[in-house]
Coordinates of C-alpha atoms and ligand atoms in Angstrom, one line a residue:
X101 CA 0.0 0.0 0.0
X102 CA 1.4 3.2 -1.1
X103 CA -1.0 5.4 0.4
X104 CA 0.5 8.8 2.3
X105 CA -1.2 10.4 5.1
X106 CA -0.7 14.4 4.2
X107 CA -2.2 18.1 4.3
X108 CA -1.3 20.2 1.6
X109 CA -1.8 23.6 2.4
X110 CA -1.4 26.0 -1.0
X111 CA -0.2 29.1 -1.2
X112 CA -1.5 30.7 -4.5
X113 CA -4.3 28.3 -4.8
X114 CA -6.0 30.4 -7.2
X115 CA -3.2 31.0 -9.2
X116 CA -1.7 29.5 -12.7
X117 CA 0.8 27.2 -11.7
X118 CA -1.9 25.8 -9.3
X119 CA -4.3 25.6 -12.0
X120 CA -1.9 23.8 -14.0
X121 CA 0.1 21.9 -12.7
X122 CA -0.7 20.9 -9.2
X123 CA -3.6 20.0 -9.4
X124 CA -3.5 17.9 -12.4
X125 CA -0.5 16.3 -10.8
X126 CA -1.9 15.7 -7.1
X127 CA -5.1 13.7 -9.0
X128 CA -3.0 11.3 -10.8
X129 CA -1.1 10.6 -7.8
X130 CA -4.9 10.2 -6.5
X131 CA -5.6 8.2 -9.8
X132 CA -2.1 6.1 -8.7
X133 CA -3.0 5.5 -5.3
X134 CA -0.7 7.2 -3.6
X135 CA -3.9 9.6 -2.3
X136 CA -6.7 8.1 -1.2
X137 CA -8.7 8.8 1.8
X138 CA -6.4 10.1 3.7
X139 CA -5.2 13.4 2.2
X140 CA -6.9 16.9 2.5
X141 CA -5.8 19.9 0.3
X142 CA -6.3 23.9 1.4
X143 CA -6.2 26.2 -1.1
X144 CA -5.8 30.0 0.2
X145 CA -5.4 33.3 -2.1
X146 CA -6.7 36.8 -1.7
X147 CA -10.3 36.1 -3.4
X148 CA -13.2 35.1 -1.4
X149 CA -14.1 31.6 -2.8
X150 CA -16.6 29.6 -1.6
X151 CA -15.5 25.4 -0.9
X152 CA -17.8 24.9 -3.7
X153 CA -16.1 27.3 -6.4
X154 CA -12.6 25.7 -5.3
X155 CA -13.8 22.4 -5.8
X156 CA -15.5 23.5 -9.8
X157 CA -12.2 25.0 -10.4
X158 CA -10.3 21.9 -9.3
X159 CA -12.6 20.2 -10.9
X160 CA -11.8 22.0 -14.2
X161 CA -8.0 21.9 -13.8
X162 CA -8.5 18.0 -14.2
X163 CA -11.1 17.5 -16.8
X164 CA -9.2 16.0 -19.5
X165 CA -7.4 13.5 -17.0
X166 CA -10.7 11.4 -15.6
X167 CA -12.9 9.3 -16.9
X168 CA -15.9 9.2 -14.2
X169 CA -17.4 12.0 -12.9
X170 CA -17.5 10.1 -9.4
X171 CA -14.1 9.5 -9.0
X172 CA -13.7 13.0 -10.1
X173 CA -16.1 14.2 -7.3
X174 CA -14.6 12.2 -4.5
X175 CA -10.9 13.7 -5.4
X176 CA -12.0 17.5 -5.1
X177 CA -14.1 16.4 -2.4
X178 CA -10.8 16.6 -0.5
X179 CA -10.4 20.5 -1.1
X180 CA -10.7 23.5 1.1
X181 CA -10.6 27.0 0.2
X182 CA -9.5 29.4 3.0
X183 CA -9.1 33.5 1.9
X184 CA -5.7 34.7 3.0
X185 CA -3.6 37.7 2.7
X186 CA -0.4 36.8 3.3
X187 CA 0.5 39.5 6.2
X188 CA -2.6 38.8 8.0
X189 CA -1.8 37.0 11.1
X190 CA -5.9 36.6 11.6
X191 CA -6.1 34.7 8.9
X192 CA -3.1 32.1 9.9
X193 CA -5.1 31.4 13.1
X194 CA -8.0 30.5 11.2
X195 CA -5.9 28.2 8.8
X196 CA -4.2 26.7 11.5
X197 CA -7.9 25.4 12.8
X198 CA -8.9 24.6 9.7
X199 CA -6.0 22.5 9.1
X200 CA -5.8 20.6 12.6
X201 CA -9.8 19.7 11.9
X202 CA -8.9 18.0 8.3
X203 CA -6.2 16.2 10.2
X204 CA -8.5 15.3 12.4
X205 CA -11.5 14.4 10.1
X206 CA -8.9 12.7 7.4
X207 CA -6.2 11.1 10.3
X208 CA -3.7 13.2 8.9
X209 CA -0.7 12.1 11.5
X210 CA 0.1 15.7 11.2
X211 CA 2.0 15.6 8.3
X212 CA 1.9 19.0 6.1
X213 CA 3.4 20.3 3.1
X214 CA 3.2 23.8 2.4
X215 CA 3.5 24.8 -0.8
X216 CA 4.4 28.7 -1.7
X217 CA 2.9 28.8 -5.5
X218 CA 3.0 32.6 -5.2
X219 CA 5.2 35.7 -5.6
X220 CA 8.9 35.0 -3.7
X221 CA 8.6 38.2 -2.0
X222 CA 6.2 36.8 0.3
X223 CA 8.1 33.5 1.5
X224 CA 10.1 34.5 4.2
X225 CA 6.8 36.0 5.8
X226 CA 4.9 33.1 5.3
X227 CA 7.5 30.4 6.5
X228 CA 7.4 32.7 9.7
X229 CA 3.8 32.9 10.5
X230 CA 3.6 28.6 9.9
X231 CA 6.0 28.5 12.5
X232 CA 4.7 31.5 15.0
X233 CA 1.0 30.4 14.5
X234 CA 1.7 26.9 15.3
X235 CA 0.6 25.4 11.6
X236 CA 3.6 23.7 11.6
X237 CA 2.6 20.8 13.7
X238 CA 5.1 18.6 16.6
X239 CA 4.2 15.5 15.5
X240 CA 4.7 14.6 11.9
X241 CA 6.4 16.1 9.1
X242 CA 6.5 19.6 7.9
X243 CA 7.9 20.3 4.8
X244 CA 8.2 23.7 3.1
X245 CA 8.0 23.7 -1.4
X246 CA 9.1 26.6 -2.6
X247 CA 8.8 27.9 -6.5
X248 CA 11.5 29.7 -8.1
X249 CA 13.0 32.4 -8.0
X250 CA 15.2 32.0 -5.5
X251 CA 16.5 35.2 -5.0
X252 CA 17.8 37.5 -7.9
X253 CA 21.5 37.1 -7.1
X254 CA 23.5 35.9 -4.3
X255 CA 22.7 38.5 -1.9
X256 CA 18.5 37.9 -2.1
X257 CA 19.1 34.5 -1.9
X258 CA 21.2 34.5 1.4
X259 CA 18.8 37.2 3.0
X260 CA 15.5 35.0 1.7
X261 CA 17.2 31.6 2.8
X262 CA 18.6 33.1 5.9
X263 CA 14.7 33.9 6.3
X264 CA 13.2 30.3 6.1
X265 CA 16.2 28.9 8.1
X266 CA 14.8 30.2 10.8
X267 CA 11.7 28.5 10.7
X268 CA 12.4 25.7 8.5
X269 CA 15.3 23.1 8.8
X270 CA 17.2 22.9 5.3
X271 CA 16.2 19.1 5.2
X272 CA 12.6 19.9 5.3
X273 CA 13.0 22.8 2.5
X274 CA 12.2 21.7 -1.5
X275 CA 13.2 24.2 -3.9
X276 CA 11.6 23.1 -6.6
X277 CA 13.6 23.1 -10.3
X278 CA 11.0 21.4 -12.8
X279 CA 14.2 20.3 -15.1
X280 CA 15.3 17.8 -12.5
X281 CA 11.6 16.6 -12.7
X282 CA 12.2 16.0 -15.9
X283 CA 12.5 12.3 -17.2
X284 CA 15.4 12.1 -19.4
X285 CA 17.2 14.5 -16.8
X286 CA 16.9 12.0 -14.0
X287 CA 17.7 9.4 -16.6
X288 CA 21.5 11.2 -17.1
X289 CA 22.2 9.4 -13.2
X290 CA 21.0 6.1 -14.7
X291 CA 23.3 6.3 -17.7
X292 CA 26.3 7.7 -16.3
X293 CA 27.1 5.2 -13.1
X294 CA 24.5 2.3 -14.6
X295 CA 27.1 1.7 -17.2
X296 CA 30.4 0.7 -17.1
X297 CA 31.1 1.8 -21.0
X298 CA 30.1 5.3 -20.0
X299 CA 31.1 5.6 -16.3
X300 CA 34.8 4.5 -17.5
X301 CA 34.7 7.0 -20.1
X302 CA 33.3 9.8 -18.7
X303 CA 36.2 12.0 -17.4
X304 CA 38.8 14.5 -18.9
X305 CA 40.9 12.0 -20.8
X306 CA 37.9 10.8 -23.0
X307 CA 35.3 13.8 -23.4
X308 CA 36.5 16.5 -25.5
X309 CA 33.4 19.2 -24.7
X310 CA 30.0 18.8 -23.3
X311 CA 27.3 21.1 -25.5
X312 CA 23.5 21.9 -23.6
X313 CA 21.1 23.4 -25.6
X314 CA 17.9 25.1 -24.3
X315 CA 16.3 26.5 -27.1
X316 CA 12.4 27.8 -26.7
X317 CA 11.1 28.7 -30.1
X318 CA 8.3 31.1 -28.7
X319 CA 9.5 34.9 -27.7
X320 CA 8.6 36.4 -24.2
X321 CA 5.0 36.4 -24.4
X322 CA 2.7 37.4 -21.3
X323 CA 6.0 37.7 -19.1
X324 CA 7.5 40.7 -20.0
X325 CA 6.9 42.3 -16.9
X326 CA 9.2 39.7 -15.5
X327 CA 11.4 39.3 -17.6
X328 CA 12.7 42.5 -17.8
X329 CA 13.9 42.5 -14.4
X330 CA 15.8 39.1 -15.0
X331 CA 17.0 37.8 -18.6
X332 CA 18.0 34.2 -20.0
X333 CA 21.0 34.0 -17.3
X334 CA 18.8 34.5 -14.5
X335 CA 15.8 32.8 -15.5
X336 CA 17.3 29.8 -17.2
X337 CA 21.0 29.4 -16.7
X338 CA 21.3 29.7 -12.6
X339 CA 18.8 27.2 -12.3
X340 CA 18.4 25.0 -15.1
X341 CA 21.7 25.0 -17.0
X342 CA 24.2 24.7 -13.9
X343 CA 21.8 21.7 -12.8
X344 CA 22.2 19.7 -15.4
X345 CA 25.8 20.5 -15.5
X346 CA 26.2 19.4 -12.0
X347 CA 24.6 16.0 -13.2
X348 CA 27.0 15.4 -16.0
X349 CA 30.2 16.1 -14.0
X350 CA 29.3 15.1 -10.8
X351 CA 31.6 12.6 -9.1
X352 CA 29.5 9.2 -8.4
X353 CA 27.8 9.4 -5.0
X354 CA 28.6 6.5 -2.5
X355 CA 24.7 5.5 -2.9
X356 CA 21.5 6.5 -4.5
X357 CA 20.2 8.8 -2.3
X358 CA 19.4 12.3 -1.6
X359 CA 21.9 13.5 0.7
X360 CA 24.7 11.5 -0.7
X361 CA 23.7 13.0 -4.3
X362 CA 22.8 16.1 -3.4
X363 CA 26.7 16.2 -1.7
X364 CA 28.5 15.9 -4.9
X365 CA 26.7 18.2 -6.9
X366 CA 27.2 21.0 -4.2
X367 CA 30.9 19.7 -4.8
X368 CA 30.4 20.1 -8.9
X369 CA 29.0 23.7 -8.6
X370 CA 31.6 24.3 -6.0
X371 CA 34.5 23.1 -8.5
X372 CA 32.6 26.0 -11.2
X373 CA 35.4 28.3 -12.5
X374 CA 34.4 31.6 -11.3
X375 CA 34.9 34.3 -14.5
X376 CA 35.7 37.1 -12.7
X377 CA 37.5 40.1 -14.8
X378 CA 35.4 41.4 -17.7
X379 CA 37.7 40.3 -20.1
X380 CA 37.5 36.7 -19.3
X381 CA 33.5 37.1 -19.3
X382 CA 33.9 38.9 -22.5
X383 CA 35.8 35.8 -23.4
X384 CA 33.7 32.9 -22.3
X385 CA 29.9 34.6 -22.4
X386 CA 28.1 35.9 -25.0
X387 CA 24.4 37.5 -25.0
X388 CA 21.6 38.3 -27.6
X389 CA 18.4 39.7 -28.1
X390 CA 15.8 38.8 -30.6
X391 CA 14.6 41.2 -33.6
X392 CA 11.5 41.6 -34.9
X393 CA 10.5 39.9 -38.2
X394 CA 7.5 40.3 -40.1
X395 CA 4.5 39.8 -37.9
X396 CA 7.0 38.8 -35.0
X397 CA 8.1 41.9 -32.4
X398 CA 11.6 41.8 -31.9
X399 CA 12.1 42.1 -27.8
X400 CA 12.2 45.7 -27.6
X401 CA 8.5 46.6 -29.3
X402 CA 6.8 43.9 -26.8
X403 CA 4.1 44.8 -24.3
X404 CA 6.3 46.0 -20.6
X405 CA 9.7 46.0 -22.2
X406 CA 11.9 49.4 -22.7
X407 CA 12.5 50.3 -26.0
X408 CA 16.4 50.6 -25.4
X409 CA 16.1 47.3 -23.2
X410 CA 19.5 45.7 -22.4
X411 CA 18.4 42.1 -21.0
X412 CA 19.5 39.6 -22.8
X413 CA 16.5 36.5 -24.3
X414 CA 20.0 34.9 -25.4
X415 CA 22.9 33.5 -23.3
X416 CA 25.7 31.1 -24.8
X417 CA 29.0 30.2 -22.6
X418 CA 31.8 27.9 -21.8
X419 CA 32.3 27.1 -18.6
X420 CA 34.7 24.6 -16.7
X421 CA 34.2 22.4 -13.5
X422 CA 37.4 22.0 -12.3
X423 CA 37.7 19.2 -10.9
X424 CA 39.5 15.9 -11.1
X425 CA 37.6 14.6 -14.1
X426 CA 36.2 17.4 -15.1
X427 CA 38.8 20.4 -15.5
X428 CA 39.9 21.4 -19.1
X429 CA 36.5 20.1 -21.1
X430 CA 34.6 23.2 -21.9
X431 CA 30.8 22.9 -21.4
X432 CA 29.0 25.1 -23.5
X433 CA 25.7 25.9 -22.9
X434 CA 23.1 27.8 -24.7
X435 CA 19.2 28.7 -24.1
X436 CA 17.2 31.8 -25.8
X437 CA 14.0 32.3 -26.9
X438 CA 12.4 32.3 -30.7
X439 CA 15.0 30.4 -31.4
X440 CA 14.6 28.1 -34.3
X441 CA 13.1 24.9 -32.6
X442 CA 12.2 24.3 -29.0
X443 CA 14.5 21.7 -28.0
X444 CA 16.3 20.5 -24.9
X445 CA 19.4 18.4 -25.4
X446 CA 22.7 17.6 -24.1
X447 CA 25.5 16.3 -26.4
X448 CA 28.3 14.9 -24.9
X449 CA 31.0 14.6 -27.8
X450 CA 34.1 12.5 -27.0
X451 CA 37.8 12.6 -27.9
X452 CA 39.1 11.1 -31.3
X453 CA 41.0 7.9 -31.3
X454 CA 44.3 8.9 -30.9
X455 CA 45.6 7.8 -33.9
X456 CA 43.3 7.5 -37.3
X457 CA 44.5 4.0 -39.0
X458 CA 42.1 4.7 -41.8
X459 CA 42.2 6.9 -45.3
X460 CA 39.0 8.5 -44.2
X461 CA 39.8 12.0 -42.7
X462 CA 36.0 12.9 -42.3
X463 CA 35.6 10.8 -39.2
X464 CA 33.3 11.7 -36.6
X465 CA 33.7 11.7 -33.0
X466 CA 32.0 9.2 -31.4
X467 CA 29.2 11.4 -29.5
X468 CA 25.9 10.7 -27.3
X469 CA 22.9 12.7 -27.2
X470 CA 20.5 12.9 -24.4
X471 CA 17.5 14.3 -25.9
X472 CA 14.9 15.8 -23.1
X473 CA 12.5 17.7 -25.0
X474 CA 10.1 17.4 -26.8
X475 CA 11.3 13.5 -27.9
X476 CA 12.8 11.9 -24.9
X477 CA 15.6 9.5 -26.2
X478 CA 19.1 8.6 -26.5
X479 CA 21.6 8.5 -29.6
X480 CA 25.2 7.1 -29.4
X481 CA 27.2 8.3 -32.7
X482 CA 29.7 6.0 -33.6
X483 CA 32.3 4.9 -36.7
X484 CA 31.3 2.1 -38.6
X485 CA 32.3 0.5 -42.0
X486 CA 30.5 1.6 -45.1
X487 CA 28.7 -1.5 -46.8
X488 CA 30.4 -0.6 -50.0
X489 CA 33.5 -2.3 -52.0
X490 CA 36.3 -0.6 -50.5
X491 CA 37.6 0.3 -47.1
X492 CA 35.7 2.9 -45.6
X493 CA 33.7 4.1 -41.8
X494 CA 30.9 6.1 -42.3
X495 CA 28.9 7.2 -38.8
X496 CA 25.9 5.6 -37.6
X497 CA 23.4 5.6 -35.1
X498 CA 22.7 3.7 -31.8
X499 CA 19.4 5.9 -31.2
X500 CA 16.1 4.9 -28.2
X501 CA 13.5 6.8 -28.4
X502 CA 10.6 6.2 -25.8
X503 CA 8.0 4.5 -27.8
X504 CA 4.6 6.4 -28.5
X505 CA 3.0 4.3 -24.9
X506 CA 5.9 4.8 -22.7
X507 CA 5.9 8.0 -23.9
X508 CA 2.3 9.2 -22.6
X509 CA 2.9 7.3 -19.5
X510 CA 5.9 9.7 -18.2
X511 CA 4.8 11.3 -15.6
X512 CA 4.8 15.2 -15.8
X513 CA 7.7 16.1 -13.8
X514 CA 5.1 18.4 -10.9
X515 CA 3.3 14.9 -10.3
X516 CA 7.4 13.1 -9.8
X517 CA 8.5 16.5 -7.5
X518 CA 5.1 16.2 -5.6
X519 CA 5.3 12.2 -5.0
X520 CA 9.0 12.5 -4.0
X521 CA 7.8 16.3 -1.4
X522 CA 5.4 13.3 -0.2
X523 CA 8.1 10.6 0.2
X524 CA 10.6 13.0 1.8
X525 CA 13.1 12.1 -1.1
X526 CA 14.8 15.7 -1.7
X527 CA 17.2 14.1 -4.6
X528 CA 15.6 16.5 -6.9
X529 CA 15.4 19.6 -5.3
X530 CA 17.9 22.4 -4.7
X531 CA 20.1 22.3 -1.7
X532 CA 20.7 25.8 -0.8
X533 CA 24.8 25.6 -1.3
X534 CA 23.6 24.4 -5.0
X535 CA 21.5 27.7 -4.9
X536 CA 24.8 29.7 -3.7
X537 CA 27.3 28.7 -5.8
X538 CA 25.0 28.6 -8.5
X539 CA 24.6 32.4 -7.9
X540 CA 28.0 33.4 -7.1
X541 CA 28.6 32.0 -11.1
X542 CA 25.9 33.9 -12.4
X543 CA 26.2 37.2 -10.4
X544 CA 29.8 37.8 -11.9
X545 CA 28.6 37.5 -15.3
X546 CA 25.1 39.7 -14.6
X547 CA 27.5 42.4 -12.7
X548 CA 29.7 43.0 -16.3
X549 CA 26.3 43.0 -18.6
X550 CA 24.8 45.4 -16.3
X551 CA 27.3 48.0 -16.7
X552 CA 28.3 47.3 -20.6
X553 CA 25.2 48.0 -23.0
X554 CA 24.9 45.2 -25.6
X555 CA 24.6 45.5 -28.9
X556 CA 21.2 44.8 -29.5
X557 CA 19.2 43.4 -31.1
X558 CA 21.5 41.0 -32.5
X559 CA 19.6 37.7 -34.0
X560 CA 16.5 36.9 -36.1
X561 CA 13.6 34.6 -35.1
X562 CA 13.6 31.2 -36.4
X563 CA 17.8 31.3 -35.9
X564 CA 19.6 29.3 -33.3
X565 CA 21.0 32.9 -31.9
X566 CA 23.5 35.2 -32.4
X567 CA 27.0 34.9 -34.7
X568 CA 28.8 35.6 -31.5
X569 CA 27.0 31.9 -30.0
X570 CA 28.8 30.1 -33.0
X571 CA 32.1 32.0 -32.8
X572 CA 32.8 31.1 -29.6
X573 CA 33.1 27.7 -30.4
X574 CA 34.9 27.7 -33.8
X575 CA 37.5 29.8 -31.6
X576 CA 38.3 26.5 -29.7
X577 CA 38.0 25.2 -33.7
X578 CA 34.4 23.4 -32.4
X579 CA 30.6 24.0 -33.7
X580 CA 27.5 23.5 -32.3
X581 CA 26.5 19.4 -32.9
X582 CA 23.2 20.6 -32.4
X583 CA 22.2 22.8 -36.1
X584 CA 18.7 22.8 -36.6
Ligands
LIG1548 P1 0.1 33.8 -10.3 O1 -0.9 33.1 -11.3 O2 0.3 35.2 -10.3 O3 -0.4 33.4 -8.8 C1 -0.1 34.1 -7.7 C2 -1.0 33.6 -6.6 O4 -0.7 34.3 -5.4 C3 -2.5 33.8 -6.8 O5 -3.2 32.7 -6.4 C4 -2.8 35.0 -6.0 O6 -4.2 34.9 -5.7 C5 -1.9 34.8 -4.8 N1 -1.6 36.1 -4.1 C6 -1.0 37.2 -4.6 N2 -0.8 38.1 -3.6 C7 -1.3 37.5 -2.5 C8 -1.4 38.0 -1.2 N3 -0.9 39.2 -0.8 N4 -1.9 37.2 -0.2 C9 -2.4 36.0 -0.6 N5 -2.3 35.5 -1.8 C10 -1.8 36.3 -2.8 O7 1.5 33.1 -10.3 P2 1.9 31.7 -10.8 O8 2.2 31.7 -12.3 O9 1.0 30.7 -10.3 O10 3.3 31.5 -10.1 C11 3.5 31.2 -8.7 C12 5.0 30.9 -8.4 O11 5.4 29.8 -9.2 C13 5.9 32.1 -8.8 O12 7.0 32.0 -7.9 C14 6.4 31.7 -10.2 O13 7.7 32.2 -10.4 C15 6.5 30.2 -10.0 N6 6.4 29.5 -11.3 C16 5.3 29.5 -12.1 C17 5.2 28.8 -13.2 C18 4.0 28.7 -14.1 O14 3.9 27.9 -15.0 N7 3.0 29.5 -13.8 C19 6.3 28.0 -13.7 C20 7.5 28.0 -12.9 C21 7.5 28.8 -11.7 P3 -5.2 36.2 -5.4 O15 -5.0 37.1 -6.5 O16 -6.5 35.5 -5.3 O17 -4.7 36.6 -4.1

């Protein structure tokens, strides 16, 4: 029996991410069984919603996932709406009774999980009241999920986690990074230390560079508001990027488990070589900004963004994790927006024999592909011998893809985070030295773009970014594997 015994308590509970991914995700763990009777869910916001208008909205968050209107109806069933303002301490007295009835009425065990699906300035004053109003229970767990941002650079991030330390323990704190919900992303664990071919392999003497590619195709759309006041470094490369770089050059952990994995990637992001003169940023970063084209606004004529904007929808670098397997292969990542496919994949391309036998100059490096989104798969590149007359390789293809019915059962990576908030498994959430490290990267890059205007615009739609992104490769006499 899987069943957990929990209260989920909200934060946002009215808002988008609730809407769409929460809620969807904690009714197929219903639909799984690991909620049955005994779970209870409190949604709290601003607006004054009835039980009733929760439940319909639940209701209608879920509609393309059930089948019977019953089973439907017993799931939102379990959901309370309570209307909050965050700084209202009245209001966390009345949560706090509501939420020690339905642990009551459901035999709950006291175990809650807050979840802060709102605005980051209000977490600190949230994790505070939990803790001064007595929600967080003594008996039982109490975990605290936060969203991202995590700050805006080192500084936030060490006042806002300074914050929630004092309430909340850092093993009962989930910073949630979707990516690392992510299928194919957990899968890069499985493939590294699973197998010896790649586990011997995967080190300095054998990989020549790692290449990550986050490319959305759409432009900034409704978040311009946002987005002005963080760019593709902040938004996608302090989280996402140096995440899945910690994966890949990780060290193995001593077992499969949260705090032993969660120890070498602190160590990884640790090992980061800090860029710190402009010159060497100049050297190893480069930034764009999309134009317009035809119908498309380039990122300057969008709704909330300054017409002489300087934030960057582009972001291409090399970096180095120097440590004992690691140091000397560049990583270079990438990730902007209307770029010319949306694509998440990580090549890992590997050194040339060291001496070629053959005639054939043209041979390829033997290279493997992780391919995240939207096809989840796996492709090994390797030399083979051309089924001609004649001596000669040609490269082929070792490719996986997940067929059509594994495909649709992957879970959506909110439903994995929430089952593994439930289990108490924080393998895929941020540890906070992850978070600082990850920062003290980023912030010395954001410090030299904020005082040197960029050049911008600088790419077209439908392009895979600026000249500058493929220079900096051919400079180390290397190209992007990944050409759409
Ligand atoms: P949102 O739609 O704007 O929701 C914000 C929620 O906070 C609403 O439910 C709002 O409800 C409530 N709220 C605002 N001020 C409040 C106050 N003073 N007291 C009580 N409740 C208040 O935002 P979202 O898109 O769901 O995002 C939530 C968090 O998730 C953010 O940190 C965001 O960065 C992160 N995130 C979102 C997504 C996504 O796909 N949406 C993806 C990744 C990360 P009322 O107006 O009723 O008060």
């Amino acid at each position: 029996n899987n069943e957990q015994k929990a209260l989920f308590i909200i934060f946002g509970g009215t808002g988008d991410l609730a809407k769409r991914k929460l809620y969807p995700s904690l009714f197929r763990l219903y639909q799984k069984g690991y909620l049955q009777n005994k779970f209870a869910v409190i949604g709290t916001a601003r607006r004054e919603w009835s039980d009733e208008h929760y439940r319909n909205v639940v209701k209608e968050s879920i509609k393309d996932l059930y089948l019977s209107e019953k089973v439907a109806d017993d799931f939102v069933s379990h959901f309370y709406y309570q209307a909050h303002h965050v700084s209202d301490v009245e209001h966390y007295k009345t949560l706090q009774k509501l939420a020690d009835e339905l642990d009551k009425k459901y035999a709950l065990c006291g175990n809650r999980l807050f979840y802060l699906a709102m605005s980051p300035r209000f977490f600190g004053e949230i994790s505070r009241y939990l803790k001064t109003e007595n929600i967080v229970t003594d008996h039982g767990y109490n975990r605290l999920i936060i969203e991202k941002p995590f700050g805006r650079d080192l500084a936030s991030a060490q006042i806002l986690n300074k914050e929630i330390e004092k309430y909340f323990p850092e093993e009962s704190v989930f910073r949630i990074d979707h990516y690392l919900g992510k299928e194919m992303i957990q899968n890069i664990s499985a493939i590294r230390f699973g197998n010896n071919i790649f586990s011997a392999l995967w080190n300095n003497r054998y990989i020549d560079n790692i290449q990550i590619t986050l490319s959305e195709a759409l432009g900034v759309e409704e978040r311009a508001g946002y987005y002005e006041t963080a760019g593709a470094l902040r938004d996608m490369v302090q989280n996402h990027i140096l995440q899945i770089v910690a994966l890949l050059t990780m060290n193995a952990p001593i077992s499969f488990n949260d705090v032993d994995i969660r120890r070498e990637k602190i160590s990884a992001l640790k090992a980061l070589k800090v860029y710190s003169t402009p010159e060497e940023i100049n050297e190893n970063f480069v930034r764009g900004q999309y134009a317009g084209l035809g119908d498309m606004k380039g990122y300057r004529e969008e709704k909330d963004t300054a017409e002489d904007s300087n934030i960057e929808t582009f972001v291409a670098g090399k970096l180095y994790v120097d440590n004992m397997n690691f140091s000397d292969v560049p990583i270079y990542i990438r990730t902007g927006k209307r770029m010319a496919v949306k694509t998440t994949r990580i090549d890992i391309v590997f050194k040339q024999v060291p001496t070629n036998i053959f005639k054939d100059s043209g041979m390829q490096a033997n290279m493997l592909t992780i391919n995240v989104d939207p096809q989840e798969g796996l492709n090994l590149r390797i030399n083979a011998k051309e089924v001609k007359p004649g001596f000669h390789t040609e490269s082929i293809n070792l490719s996986h893809l997940h067929d059509i019915e594994t495909k649709e059962n992957i879970p959506e990576a909110y439903e994995k985070l929430l089952l593994d908030a439930l289990l108490g498994d924080a393998t895929n959430f941020t540890h906070w030295e992850e978070v600082n490290y990850s920062w003290r990267f980023v912030d010395a890059i954001r410090h030299v773009w904020d005082l040197e205007p960029a050049d911008f615009p600088n790419y077209l739609p439908g392009t895979m970014g600026p000249k500058c992104s493929d220079e900096l490769l051919a400079k180390d006499g290397n190209h992007w594997e990944f050409n759409p």
